[in-house]
mmCIF file of C-alpha atoms and ligand atoms in Angstrom:
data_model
loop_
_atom_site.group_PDB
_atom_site.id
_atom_site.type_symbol
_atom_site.label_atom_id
_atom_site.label_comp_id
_atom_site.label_asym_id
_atom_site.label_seq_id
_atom_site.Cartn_x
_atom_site.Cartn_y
_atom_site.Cartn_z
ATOM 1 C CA UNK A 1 20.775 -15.255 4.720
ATOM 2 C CA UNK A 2 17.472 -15.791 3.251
ATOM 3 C CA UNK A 3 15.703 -19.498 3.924
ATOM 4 C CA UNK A 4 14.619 -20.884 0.945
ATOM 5 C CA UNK A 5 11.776 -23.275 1.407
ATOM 6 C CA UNK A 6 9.571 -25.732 -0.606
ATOM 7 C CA UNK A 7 5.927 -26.350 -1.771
ATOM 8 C CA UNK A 8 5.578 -28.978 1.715
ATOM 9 C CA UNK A 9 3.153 -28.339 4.342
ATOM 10 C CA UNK A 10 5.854 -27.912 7.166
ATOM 11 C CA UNK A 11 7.402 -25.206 5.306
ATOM 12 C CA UNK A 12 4.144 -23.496 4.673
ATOM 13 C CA UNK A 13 3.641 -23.840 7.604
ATOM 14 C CA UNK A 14 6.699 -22.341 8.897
ATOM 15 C CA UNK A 15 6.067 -19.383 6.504
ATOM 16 C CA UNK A 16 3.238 -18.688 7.929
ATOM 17 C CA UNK A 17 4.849 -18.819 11.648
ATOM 18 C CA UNK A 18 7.442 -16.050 9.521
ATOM 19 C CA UNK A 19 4.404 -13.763 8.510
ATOM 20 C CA UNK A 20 2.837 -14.311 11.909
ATOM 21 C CA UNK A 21 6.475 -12.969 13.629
ATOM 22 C CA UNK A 22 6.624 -9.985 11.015
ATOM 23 C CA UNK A 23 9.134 -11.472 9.047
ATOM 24 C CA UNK A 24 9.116 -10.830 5.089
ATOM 25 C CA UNK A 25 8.301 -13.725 3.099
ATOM 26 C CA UNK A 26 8.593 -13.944 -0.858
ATOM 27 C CA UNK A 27 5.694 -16.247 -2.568
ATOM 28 C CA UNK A 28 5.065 -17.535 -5.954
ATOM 29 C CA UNK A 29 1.516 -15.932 -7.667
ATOM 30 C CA UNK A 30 0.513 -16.907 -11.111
ATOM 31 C CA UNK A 31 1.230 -13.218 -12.421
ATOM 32 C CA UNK A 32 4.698 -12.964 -10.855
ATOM 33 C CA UNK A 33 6.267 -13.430 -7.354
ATOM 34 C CA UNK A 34 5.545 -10.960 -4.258
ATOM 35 C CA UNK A 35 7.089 -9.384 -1.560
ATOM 36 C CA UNK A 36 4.590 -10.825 1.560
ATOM 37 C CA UNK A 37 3.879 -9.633 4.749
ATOM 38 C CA UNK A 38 1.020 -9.542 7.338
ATOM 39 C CA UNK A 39 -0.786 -6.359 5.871
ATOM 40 C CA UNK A 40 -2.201 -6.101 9.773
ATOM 41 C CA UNK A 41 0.642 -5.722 11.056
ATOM 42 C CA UNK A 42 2.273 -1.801 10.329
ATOM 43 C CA UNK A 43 5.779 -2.070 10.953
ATOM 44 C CA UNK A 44 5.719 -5.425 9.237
ATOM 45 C CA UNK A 45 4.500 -3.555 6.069
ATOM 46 C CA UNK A 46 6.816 -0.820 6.488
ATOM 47 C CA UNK A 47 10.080 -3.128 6.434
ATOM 48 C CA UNK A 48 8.295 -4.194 2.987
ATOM 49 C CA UNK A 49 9.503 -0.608 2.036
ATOM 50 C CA UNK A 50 13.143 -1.061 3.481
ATOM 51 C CA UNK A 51 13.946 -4.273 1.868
ATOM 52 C CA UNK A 52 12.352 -3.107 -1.622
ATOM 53 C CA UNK A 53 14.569 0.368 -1.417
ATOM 54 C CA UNK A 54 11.830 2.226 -2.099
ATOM 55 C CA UNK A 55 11.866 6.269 -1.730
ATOM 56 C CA UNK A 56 8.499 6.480 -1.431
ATOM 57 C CA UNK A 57 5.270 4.628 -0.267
ATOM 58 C CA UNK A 58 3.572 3.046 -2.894
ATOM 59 C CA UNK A 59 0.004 1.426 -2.214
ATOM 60 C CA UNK A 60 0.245 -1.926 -1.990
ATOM 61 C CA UNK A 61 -1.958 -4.845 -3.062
ATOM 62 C CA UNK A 62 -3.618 -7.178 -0.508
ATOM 63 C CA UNK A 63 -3.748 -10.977 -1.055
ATOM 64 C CA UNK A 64 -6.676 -13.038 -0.145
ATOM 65 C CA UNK A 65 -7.816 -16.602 0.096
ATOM 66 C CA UNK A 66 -11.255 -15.911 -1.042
ATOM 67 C CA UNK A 67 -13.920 -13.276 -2.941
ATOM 68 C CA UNK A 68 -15.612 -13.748 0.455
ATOM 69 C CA UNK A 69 -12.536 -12.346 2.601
ATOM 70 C CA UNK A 70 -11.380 -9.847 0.110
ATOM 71 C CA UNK A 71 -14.585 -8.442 0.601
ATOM 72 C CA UNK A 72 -14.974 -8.507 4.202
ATOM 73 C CA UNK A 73 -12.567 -5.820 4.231
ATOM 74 C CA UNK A 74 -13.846 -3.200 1.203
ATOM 75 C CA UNK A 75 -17.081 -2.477 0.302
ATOM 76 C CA UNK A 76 -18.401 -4.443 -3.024
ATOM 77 C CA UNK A 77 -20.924 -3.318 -5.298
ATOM 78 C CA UNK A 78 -22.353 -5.830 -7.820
ATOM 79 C CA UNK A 79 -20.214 -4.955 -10.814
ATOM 80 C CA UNK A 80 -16.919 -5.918 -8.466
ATOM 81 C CA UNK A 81 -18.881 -9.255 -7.486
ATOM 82 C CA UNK A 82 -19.235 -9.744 -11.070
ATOM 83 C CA UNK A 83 -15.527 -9.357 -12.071
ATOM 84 C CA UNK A 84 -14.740 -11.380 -8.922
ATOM 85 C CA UNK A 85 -17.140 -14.458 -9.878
ATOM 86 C CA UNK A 86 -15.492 -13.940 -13.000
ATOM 87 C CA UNK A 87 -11.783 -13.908 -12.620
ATOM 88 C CA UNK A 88 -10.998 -14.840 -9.242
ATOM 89 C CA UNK A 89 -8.796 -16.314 -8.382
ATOM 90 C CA UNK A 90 -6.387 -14.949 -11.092
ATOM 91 C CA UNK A 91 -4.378 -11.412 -12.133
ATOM 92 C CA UNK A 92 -6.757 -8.922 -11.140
ATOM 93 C CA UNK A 93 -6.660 -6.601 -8.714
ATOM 94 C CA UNK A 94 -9.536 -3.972 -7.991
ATOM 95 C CA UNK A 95 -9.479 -1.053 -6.227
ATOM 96 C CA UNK A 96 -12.302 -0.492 -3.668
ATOM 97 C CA UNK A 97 -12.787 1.624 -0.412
ATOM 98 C CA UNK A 98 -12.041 0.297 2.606
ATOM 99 C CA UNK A 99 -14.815 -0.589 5.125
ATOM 100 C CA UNK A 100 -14.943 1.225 8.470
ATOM 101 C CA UNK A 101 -13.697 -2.069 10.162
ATOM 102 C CA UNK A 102 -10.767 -2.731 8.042
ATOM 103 C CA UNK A 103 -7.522 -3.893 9.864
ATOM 104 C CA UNK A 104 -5.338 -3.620 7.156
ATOM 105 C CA UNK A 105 -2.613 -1.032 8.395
ATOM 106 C CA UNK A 106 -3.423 1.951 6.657
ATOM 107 C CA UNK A 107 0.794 2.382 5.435
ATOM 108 C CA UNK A 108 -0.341 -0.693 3.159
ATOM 109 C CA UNK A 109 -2.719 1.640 0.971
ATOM 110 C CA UNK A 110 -0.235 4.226 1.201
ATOM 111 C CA UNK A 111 -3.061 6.108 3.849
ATOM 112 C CA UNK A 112 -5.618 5.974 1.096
ATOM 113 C CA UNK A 113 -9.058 5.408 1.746
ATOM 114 C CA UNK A 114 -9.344 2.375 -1.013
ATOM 115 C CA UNK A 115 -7.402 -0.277 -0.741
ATOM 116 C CA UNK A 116 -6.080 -2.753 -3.853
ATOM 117 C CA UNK A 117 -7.699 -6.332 -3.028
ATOM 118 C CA UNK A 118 -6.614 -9.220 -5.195
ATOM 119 C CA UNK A 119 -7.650 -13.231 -5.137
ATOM 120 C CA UNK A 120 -4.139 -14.770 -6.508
ATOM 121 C CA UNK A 121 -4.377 -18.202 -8.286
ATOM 122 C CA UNK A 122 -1.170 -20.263 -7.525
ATOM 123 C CA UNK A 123 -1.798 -22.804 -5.448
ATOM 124 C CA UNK A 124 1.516 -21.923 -3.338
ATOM 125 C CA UNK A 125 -0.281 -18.747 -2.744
ATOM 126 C CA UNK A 126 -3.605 -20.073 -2.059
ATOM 127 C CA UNK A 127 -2.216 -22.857 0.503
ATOM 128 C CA UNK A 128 0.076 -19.962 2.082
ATOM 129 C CA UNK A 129 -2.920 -17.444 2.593
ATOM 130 C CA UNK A 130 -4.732 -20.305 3.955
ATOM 131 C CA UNK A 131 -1.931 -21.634 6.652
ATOM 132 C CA UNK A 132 -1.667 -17.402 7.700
ATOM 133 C CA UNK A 133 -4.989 -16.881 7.887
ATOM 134 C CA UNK A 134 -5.104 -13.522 7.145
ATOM 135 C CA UNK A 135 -4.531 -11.008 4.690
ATOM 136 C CA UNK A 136 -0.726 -11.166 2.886
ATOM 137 C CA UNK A 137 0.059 -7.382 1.500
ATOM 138 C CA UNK A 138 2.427 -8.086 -1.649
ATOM 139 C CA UNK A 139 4.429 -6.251 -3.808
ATOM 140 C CA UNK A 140 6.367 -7.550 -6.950
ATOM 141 C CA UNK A 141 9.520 -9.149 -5.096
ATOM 142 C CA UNK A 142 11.890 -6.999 -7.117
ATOM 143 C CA UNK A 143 14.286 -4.158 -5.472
ATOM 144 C CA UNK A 144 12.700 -0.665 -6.403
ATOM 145 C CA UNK A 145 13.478 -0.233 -10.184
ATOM 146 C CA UNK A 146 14.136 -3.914 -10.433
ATOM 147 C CA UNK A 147 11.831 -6.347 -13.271
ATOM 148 C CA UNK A 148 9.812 -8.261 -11.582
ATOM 149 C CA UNK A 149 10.764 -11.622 -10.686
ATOM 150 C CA UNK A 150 9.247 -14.884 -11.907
ATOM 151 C CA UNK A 151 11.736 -17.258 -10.279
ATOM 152 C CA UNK A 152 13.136 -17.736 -7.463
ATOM 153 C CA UNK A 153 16.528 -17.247 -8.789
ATOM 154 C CA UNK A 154 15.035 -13.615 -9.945
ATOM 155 C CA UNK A 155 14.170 -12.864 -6.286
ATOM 156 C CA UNK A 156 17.459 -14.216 -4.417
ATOM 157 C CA UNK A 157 19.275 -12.138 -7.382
ATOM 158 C CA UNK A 158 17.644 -9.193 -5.574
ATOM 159 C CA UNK A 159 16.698 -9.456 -2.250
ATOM 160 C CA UNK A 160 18.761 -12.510 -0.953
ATOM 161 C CA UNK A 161 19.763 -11.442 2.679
ATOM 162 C CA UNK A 162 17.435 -8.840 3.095
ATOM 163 C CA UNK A 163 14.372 -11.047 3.529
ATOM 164 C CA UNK A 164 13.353 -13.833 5.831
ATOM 165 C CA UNK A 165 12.714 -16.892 3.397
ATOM 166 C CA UNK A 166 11.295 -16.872 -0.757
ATOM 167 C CA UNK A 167 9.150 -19.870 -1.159
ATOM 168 C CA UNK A 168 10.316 -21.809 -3.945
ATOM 169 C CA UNK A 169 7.071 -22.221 -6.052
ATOM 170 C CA UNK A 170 7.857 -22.967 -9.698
ATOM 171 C CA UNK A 171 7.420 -20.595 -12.246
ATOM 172 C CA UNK A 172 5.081 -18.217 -12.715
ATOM 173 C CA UNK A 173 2.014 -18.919 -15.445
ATOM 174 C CA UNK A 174 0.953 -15.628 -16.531
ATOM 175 C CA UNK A 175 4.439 -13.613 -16.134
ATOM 176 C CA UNK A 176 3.332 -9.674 -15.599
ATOM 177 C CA UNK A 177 1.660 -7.928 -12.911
ATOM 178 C CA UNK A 178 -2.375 -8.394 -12.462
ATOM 179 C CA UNK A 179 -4.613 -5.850 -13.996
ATOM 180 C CA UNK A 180 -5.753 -3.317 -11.500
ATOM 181 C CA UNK A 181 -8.983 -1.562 -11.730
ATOM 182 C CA UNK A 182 -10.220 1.475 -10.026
ATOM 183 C CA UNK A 183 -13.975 0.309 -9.440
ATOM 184 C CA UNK A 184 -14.533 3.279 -6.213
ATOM 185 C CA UNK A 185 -15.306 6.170 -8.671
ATOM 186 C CA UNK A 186 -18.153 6.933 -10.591
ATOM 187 C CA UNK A 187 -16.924 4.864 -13.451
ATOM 188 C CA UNK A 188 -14.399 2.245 -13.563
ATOM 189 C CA UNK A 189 -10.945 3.078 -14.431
ATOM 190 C CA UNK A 190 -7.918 0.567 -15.725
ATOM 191 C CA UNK A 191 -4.965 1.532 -13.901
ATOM 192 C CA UNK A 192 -2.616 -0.849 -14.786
ATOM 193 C CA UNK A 193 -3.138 -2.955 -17.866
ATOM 194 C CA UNK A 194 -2.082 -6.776 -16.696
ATOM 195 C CA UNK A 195 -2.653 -10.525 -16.711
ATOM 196 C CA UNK A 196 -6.839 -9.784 -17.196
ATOM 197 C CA UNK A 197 -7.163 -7.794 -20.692
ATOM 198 C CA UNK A 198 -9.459 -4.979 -21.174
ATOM 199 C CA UNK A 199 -11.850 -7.064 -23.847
ATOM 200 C CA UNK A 200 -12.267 -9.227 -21.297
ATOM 201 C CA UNK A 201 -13.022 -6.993 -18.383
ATOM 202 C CA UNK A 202 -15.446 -4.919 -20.716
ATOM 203 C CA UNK A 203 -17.544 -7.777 -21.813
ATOM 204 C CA UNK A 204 -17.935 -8.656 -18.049
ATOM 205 C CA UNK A 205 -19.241 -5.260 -16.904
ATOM 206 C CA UNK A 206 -18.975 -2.979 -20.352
ATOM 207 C CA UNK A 207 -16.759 0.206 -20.918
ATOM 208 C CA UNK A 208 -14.092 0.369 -18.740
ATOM 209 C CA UNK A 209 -11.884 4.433 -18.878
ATOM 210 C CA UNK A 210 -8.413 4.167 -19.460
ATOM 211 C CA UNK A 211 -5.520 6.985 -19.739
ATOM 212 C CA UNK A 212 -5.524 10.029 -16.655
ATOM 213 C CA UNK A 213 -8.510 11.006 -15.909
ATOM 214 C CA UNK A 214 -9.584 14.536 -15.315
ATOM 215 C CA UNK A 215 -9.517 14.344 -11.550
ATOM 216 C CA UNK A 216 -6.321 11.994 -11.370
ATOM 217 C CA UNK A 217 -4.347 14.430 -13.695
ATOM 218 C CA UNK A 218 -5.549 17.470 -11.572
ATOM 219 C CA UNK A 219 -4.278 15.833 -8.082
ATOM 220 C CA UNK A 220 -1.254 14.567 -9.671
ATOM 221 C CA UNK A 221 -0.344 17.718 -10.406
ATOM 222 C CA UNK A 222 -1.091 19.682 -7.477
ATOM 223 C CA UNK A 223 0.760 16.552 -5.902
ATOM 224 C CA UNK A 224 3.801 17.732 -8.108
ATOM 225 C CA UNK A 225 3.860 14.132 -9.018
ATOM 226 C CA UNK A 226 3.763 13.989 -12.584
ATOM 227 C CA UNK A 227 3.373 10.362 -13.962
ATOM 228 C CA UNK A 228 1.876 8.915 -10.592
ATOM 229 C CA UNK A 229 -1.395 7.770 -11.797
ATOM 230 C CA UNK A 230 -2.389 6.963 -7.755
ATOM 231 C CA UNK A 231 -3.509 9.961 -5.896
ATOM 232 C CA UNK A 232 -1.920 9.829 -3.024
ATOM 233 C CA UNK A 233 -3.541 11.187 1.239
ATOM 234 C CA UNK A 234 -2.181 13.975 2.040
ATOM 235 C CA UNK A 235 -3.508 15.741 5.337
ATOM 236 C CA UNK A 236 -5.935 19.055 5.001
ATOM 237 C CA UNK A 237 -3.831 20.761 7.056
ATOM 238 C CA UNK A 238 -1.155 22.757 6.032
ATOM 239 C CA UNK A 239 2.376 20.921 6.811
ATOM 240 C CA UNK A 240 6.034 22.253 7.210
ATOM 241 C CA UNK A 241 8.894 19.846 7.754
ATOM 242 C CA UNK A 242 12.501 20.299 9.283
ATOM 243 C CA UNK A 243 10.685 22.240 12.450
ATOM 244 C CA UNK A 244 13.212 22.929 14.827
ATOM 245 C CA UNK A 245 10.438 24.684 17.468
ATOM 246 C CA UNK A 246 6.311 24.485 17.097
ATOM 247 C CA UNK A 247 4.474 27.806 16.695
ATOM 248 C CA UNK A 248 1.223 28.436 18.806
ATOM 249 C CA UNK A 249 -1.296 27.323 16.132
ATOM 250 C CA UNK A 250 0.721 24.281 15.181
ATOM 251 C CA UNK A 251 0.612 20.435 15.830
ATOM 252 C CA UNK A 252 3.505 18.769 16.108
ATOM 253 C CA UNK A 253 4.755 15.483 14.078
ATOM 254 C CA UNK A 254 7.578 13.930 16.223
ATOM 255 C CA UNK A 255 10.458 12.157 15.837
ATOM 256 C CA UNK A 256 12.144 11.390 19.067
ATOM 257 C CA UNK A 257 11.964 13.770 22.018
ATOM 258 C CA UNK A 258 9.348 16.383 20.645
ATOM 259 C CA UNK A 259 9.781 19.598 20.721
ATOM 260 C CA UNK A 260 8.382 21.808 23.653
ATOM 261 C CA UNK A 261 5.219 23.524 23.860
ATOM 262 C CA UNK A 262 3.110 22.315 21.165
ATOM 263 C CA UNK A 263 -0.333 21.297 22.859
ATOM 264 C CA UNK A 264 -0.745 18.482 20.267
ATOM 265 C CA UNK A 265 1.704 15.679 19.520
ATOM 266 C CA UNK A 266 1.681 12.496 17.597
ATOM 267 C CA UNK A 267 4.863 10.974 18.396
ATOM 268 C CA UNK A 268 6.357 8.752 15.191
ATOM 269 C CA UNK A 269 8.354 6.752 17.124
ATOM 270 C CA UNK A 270 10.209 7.895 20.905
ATOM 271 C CA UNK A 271 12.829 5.674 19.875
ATOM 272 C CA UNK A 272 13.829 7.410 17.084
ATOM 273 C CA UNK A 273 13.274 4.243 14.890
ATOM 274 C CA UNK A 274 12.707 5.146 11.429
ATOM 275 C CA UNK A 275 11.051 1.590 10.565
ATOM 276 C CA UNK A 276 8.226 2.391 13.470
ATOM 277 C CA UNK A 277 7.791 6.407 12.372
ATOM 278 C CA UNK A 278 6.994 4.802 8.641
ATOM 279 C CA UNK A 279 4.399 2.221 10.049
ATOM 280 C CA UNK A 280 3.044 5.251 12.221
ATOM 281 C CA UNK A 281 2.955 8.216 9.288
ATOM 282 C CA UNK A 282 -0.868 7.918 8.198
ATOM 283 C CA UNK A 283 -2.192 7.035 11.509
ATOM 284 C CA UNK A 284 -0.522 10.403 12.568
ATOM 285 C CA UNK A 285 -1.598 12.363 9.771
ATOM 286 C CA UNK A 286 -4.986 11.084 9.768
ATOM 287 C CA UNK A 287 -5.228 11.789 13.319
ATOM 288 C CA UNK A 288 -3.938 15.521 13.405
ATOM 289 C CA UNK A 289 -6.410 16.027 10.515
ATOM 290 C CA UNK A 290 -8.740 15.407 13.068
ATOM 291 C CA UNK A 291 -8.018 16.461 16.412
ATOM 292 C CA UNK A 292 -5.952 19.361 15.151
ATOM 293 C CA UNK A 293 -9.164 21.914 14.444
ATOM 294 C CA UNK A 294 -10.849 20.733 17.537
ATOM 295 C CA UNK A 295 -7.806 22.916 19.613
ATOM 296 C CA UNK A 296 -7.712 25.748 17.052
ATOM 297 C CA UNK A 297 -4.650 24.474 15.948
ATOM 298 C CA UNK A 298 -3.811 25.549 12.165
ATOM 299 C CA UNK A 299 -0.902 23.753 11.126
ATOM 300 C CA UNK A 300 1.628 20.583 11.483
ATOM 301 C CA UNK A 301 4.856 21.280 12.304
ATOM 302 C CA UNK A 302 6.885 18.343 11.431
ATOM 303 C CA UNK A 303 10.441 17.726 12.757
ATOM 304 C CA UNK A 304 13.477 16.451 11.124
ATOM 305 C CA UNK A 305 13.376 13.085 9.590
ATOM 306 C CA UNK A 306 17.343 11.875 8.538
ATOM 307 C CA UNK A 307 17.400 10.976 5.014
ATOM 308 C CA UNK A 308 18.243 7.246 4.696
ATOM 309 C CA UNK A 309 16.614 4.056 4.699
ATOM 310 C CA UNK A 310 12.882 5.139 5.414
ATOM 311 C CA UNK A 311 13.539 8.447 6.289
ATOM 312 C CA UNK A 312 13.606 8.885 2.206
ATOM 313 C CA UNK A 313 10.097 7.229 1.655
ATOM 314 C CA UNK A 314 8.396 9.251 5.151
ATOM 315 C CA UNK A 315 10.386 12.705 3.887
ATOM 316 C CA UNK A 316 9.002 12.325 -0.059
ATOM 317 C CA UNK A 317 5.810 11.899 2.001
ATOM 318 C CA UNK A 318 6.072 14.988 3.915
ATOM 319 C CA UNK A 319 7.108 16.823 1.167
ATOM 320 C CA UNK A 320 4.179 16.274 -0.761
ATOM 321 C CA UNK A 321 2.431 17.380 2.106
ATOM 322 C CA UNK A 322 3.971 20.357 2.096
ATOM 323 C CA UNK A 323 4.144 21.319 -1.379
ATOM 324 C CA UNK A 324 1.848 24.122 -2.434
ATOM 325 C CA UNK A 325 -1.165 22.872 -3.309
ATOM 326 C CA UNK A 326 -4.080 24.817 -6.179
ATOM 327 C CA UNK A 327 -6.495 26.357 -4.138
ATOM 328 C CA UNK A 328 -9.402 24.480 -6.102
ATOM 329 C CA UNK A 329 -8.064 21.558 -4.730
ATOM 330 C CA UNK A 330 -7.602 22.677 -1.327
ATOM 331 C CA UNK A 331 -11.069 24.335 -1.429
ATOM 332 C CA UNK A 332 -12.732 20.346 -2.383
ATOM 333 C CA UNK A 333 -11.460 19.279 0.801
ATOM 334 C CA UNK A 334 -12.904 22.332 2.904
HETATM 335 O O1 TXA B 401 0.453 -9.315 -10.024
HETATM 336 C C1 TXA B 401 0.521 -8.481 -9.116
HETATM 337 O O2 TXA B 401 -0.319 -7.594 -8.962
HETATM 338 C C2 TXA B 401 1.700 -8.595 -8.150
HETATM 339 C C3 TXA B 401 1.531 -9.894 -7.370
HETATM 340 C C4 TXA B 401 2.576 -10.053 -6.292
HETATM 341 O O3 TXA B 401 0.236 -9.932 -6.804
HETATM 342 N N1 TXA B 401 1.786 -7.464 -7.276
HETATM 343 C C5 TXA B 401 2.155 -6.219 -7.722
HETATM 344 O O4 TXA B 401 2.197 -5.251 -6.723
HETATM 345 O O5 TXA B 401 2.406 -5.970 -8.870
HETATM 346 P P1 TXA B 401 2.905 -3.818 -6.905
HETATM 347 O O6 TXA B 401 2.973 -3.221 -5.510
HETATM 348 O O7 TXA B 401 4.192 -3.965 -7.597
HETATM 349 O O8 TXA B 401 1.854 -3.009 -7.743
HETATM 350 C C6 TXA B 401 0.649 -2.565 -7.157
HETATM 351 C C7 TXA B 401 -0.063 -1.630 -8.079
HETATM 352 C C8 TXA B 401 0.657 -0.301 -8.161
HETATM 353 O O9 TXA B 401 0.603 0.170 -9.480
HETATM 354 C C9 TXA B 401 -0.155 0.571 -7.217
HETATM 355 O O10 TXA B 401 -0.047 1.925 -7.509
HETATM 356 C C10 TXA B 401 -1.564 0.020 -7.436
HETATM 357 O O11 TXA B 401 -1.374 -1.348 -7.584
HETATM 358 N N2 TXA B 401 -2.427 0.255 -6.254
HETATM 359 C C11 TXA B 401 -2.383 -0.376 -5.081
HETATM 360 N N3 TXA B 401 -3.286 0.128 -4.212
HETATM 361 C C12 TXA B 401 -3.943 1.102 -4.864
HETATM 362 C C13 TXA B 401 -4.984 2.020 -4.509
HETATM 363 N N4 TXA B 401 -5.554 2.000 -3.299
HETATM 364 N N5 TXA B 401 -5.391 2.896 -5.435
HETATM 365 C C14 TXA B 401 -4.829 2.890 -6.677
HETATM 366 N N6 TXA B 401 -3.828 2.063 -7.064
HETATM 367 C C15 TXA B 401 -3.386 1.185 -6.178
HETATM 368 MG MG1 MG B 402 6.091 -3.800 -8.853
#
């Protein structure tokens, strides 16, 4: 059963106890309500994943109680201070790179070097992110496919049971999604139109791009994710899932016992736990990027992943990384 609590200080408290545990927690926001967890904390973010239903990782967007906090953890230039002394709090989101120091557990941004920062204005949300103390990662509270919800009736009609507690917070002012802006290219780029409208934004820091970009369309494609306007990591190396032994230039991605003789391992989860391989997948793909090449190695041999619950989200993952990709694209990352 899912606790439903109220706007008091002992139950934001307790929600913030919840977060603390890795528990889900579903809060109101001004735009609509979201899917909370502690965005430090991996395996907390990957059962974000599970109760959503989602077959693949999406990046997510990470809550803050301040401009100054948000921005502890990317790196701002002035036009993003701008927008933020200009609508924060409220329903935009921008997209900035991370900062070397940045806890936020890299399965949040989908392994992505940016990560989606956001300032909420509700003052459930605001009181909540200041009882956790921390950053609250936050998708729309919806199953995958599902409208997003701006009641609590909306979320208990679709996660009720599979989450810890939904904060009962009124209704929600502004109704869709925040705007979210790409501001860690060379120009910025709407990504999602929201709550924030593009006249706005524009007289704030002048033309904003909208529709696919060159470069997006390009990696979407080579991706073979047509429609995903997000590129998403995928490692340098070349991948190949469903290994059943690892060749002598390969790394090996495990799952359970690993395999014998591969020389380099990064074990998913010993337990065979398909919640801890998802809050493990870009640390281990990040890391074979690296260490791989320093032992010669050539390859990533990844072993069977079973296809339910998470295992759906890590294997669209893998296969991504496996799919053939254009050899200008693999040549940009040489
Ligand atoms: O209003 C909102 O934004 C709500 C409330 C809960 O804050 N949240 C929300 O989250 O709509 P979600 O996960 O449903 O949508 C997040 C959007 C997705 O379109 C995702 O692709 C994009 O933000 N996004 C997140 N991180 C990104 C990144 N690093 N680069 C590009 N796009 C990103
Ligand atoms: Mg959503």
């Amino acid at each position: 059963m899912t606790e439903r609590l109220h706007r008091t200080d002992r139950d934001l408290a307790r929600a913030a106890e919840m977060l603390r545990a890795g528990a889900l927690v579903a809060f109101g926001t001004e735009t609509v309500y979201g899917l909370g967890a502690d965005a430090r904390n991996p395996q907390a973010v990957a059962a974000i994943f599970a109760a959503k239903g989602r077959p693949h990782f999406n990046p997510l967007i990470c809550h803050y109680e301040t401009e100054d906090a948000a921005f502890a953890h990317v790196e701002a230039p002035e036009i993003a201070r701008r927008l933020a002394d200009t609508f924060w709090p409220g329903p935009l989101t921008m997209v900035l790179p991370r900062r070397v120091t940045c806890p936020v557990a890299l399965l949040a941004g989908a392994g992505l070097e940016t990560l989606a920062v956001r300032v909420p204005a509700h003052p459930v949300a605001t009181r909540l992110l200041r009882a956790f103390g921390g950053p609250i990662a936050a998708p729309s509270a919806n199953r995958s496919g599902g409208v997003s919800p701006t009641s609590v009736a909306h979320v208990l009609a679709g996660l009720n049971g599979r989450i810890a507690a939904v904060i009962d917070s009124g209704l929600c002012r502004v109704g869709v999604e925040s705007t979210v802006i790409d501001l860690s290219g060379d120009v910025p780029f709407l990504l999602r139109p929201g709550g924030v409208n593009l006249e706005a934004l524009e007289a704030a820091i002048g033309p904003v791009q909208r529709g696919i970009s060159p470069a997006r369309a390009e990696t979407s494609r080579s991706l073979r994710s047509p429609g995903l306007l997000v590129s998403h990591y995928a490692p340098a190396l070349p991948l190949r899932t469903g290994a059943s032994q690892a060749g002598d230039d390969e790394a090996l991605l495990a799952f359970g016992p690993p395999l014998p003789g591969a020389r380099l391992v990064f074990q998913l989860s010993a337990a065979a736990s398909l919640n801890e391989a998802a809050a493990n997948l870009f640390e281990g793909l990040h890391w074979l990027d690296a260490e791989a090449p320093k032992l010669g190695l050539r390859q990533i041999a990844a072993m069977h992943i079973p296809e339910h619950g998470l295992g759906l989200a890590i294997n669209d993952r893998l296969a991504r990384a496996a799919a053939p990709r254009d050899r200008d694209v693999q040549a940009r990352k040489q």
